[in-house]
PDB file of C-alpha atoms in Angstrom:
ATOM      1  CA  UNK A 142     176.483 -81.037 -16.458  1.00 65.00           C
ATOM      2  CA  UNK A 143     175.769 -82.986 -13.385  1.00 77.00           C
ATOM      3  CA  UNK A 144     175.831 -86.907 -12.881  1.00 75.00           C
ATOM      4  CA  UNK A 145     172.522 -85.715 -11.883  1.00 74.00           C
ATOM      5  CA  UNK A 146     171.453 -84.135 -15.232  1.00 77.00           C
ATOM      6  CA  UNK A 147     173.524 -86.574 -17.751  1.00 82.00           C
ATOM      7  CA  UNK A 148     171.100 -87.902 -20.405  1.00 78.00           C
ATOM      8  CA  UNK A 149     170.204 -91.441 -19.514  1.00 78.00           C
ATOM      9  CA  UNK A 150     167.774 -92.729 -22.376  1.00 82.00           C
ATOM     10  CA  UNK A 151     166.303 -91.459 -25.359  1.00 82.00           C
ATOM     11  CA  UNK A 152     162.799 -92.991 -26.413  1.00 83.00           C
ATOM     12  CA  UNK A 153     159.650 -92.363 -28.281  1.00 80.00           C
ATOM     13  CA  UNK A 154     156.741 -91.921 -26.643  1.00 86.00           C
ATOM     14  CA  UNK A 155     153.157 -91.427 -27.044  1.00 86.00           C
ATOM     15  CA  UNK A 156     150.884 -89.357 -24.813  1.00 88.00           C
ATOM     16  CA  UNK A 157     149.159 -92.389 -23.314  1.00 91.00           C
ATOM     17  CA  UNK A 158     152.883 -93.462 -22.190  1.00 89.00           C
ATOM     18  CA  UNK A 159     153.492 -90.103 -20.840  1.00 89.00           C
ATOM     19  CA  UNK A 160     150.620 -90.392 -19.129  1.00 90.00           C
ATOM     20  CA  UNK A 161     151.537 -94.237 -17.746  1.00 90.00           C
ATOM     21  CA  UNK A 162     154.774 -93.098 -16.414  1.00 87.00           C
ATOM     22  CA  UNK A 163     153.102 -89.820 -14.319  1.00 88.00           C
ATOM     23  CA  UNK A 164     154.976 -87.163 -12.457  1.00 86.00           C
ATOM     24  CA  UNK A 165     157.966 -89.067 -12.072  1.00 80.00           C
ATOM     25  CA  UNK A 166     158.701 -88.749 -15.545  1.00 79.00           C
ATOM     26  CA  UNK A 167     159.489 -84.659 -16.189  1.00 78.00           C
ATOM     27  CA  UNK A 168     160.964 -83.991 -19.464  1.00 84.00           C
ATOM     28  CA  UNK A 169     159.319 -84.445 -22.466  1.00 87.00           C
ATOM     29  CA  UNK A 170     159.807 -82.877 -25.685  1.00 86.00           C
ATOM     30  CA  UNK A 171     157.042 -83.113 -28.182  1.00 86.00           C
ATOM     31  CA  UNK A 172     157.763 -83.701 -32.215  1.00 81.00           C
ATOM     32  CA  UNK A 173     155.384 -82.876 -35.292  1.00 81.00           C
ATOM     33  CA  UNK A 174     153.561 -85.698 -36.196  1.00 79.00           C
ATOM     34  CA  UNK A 175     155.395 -85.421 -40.113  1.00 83.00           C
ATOM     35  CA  UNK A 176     156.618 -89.166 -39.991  1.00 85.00           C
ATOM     36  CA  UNK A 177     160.356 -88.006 -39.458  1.00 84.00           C
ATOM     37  CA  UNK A 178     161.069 -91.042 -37.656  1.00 82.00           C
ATOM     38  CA  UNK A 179     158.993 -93.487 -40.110  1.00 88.00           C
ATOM     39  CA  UNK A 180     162.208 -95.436 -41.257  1.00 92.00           C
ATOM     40  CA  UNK A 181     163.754 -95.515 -37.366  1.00 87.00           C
ATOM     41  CA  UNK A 182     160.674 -97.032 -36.063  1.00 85.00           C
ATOM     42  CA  UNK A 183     160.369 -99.184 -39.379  1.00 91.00           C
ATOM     43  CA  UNK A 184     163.440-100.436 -38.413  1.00 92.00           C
ATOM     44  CA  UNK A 185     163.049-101.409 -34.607  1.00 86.00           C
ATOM     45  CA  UNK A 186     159.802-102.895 -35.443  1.00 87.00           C
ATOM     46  CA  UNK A 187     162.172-105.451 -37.303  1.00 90.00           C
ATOM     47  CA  UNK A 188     164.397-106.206 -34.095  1.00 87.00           C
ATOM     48  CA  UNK A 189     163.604-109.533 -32.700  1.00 83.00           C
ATOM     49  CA  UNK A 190     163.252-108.895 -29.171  1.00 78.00           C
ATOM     50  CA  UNK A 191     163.333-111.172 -25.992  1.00 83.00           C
ATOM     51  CA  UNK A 192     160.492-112.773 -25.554  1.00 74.00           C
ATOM     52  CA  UNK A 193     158.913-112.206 -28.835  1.00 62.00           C
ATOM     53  CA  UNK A 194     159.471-113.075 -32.477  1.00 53.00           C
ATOM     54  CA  UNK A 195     160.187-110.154 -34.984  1.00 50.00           C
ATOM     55  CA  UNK A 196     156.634-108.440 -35.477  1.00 53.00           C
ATOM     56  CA  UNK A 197     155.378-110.222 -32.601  1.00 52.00           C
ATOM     57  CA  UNK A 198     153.497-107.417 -30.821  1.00 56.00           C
ATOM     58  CA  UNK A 199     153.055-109.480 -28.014  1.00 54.00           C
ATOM     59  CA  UNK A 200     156.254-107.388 -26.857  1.00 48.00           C
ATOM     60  CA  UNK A 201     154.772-104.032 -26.914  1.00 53.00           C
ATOM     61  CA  UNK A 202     153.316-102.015 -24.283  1.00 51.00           C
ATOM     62  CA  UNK A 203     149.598-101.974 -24.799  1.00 43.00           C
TER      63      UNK A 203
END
């Protein structure tokens, strides 16, 4: 593998942020919508970010 091709982030996306981040973004792989990553997402909703108190959705993308 390349420096080129090494895996640089990992996230979940929906289509509308697919379709935010364009051409530029070219790898996508899609997952069935069976709630696999319920607990995972569960658990970053917890996460107090910067610039936002835990469950304060003022720090998601819209």
């Amino acid at each position: 593998m390349t420096e080129k091709d090494q895996i640089v982030a990992v996230g979940l996306l929906s289509a509308r942020d697919l379709e935010r981040l364009g051409s530029g973004f070219d790898r996508a792989y899609a997952i069935a919508d069976d709630n696999m990553f319920e607990h995972l997402i569960t658990l970053l909703d917890r996460i107090a970010w910067p610039g936002g108190a835990v469950g304060d959705d003022s720090t998601r993308l819209a």
